[in-house]
Tab-separated table of C-alpha atoms in Angstrom:
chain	number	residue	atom	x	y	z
A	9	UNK	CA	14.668	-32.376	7.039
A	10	UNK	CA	12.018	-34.811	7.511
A	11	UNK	CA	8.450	-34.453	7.279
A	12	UNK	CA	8.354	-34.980	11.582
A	13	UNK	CA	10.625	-31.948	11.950
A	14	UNK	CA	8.596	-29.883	9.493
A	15	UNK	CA	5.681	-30.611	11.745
A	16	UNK	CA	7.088	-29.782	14.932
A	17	UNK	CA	8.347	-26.116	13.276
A	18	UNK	CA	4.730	-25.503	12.481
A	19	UNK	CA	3.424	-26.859	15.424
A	20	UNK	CA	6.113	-24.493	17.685
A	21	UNK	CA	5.125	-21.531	15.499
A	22	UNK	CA	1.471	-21.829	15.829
A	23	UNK	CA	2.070	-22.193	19.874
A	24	UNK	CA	4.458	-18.805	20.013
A	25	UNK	CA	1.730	-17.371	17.794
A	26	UNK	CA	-1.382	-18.276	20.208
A	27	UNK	CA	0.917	-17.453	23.051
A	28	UNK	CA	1.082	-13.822	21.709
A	29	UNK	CA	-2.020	-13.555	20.511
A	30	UNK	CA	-3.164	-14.827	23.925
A	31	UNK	CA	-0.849	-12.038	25.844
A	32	UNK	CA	-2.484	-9.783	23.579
A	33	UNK	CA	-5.981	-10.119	24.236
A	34	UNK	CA	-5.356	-10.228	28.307
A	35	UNK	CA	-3.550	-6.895	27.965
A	36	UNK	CA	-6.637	-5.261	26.290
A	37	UNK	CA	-9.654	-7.003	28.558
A	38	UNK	CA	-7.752	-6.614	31.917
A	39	UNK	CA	-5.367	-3.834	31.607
A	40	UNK	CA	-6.360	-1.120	28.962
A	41	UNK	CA	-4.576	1.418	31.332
A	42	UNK	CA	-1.159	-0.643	30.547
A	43	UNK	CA	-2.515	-0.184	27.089
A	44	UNK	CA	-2.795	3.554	27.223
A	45	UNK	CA	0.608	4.006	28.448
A	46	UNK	CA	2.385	2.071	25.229
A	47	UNK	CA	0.248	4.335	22.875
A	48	UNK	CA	0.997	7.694	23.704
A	49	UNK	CA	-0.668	10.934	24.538
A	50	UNK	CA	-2.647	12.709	21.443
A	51	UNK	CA	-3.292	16.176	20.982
A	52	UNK	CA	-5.999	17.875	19.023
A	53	UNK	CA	-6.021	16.339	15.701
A	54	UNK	CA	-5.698	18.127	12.402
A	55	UNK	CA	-6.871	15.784	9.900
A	56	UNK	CA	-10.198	14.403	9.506
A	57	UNK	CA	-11.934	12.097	7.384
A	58	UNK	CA	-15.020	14.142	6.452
A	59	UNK	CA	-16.384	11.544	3.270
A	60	UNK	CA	-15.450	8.374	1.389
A	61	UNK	CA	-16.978	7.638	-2.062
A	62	UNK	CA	-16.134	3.841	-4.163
A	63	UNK	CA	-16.234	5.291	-7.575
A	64	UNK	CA	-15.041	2.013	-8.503
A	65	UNK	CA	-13.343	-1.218	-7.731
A	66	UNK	CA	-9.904	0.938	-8.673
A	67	UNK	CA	-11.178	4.361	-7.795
A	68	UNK	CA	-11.920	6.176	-4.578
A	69	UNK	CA	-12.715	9.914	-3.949
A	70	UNK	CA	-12.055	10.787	-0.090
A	71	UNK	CA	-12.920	14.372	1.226
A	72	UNK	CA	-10.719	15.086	3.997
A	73	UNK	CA	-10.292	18.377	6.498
A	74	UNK	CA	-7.056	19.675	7.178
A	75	UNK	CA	-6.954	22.494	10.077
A	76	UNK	CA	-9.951	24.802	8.680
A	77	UNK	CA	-9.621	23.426	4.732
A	78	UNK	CA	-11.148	20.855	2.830
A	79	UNK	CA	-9.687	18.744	0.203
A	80	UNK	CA	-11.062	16.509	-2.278
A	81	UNK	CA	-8.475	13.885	-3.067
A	82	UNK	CA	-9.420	11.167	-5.905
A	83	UNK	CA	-7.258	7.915	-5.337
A	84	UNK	CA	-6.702	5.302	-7.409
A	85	UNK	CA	-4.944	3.874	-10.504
A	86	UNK	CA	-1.253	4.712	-9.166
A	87	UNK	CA	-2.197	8.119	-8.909
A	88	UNK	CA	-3.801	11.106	-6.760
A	89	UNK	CA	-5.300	14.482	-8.288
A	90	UNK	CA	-5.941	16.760	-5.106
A	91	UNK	CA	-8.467	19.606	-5.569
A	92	UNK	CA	-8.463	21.920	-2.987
A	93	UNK	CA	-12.083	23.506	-1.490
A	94	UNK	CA	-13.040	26.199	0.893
A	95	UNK	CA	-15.132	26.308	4.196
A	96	UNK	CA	-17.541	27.267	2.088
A	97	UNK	CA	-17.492	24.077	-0.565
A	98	UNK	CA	-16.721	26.529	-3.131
A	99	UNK	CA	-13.564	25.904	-4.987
């Protein structure tokens, strides 16, 4: 495989990428409603993301809401510790 052959791969790749990426953005600026229909109805969420805090570059602490409960959830270091809280914020 010479060097010319290698080039036209790349250069083929790049243009199916583009043509994509191309398709893509004329789907979302002239027919979100198209758009819509590929993602799907949602109903009332139960999770929310209430709070994020960067502890530090390897640690995270995220308070999230499930249904009527809130959890404290420290991430990080190949691990999770979960802490559970009430509507209240008391434990």
């Amino acid at each position: 495989m010479g060097f010319l052959d290698f080039a036209r791969a790349i250069l083929g790749l790049a243009i199916t990428l583009g043509l994509i990426g191309l398709a893509a953005y004329a789907l979302r600026r002239y027919a979100p409603s198209l758009m819509e229909r590929f993602q799907g109805t949602r109903g009332e969420r139960r999770l929310q993301v209430i709070e994020t805090l960067v502890l530090d570059p390897a640690r995270r602490l995220v308070l999230v809401r499930v249904d009527d409960e809130e959890r404290l959830i420290l991430l990080g270091e190949g691990k999770e510790l979960i802490e559970p809280r009430g509507k209240d914020g008391a434990p």
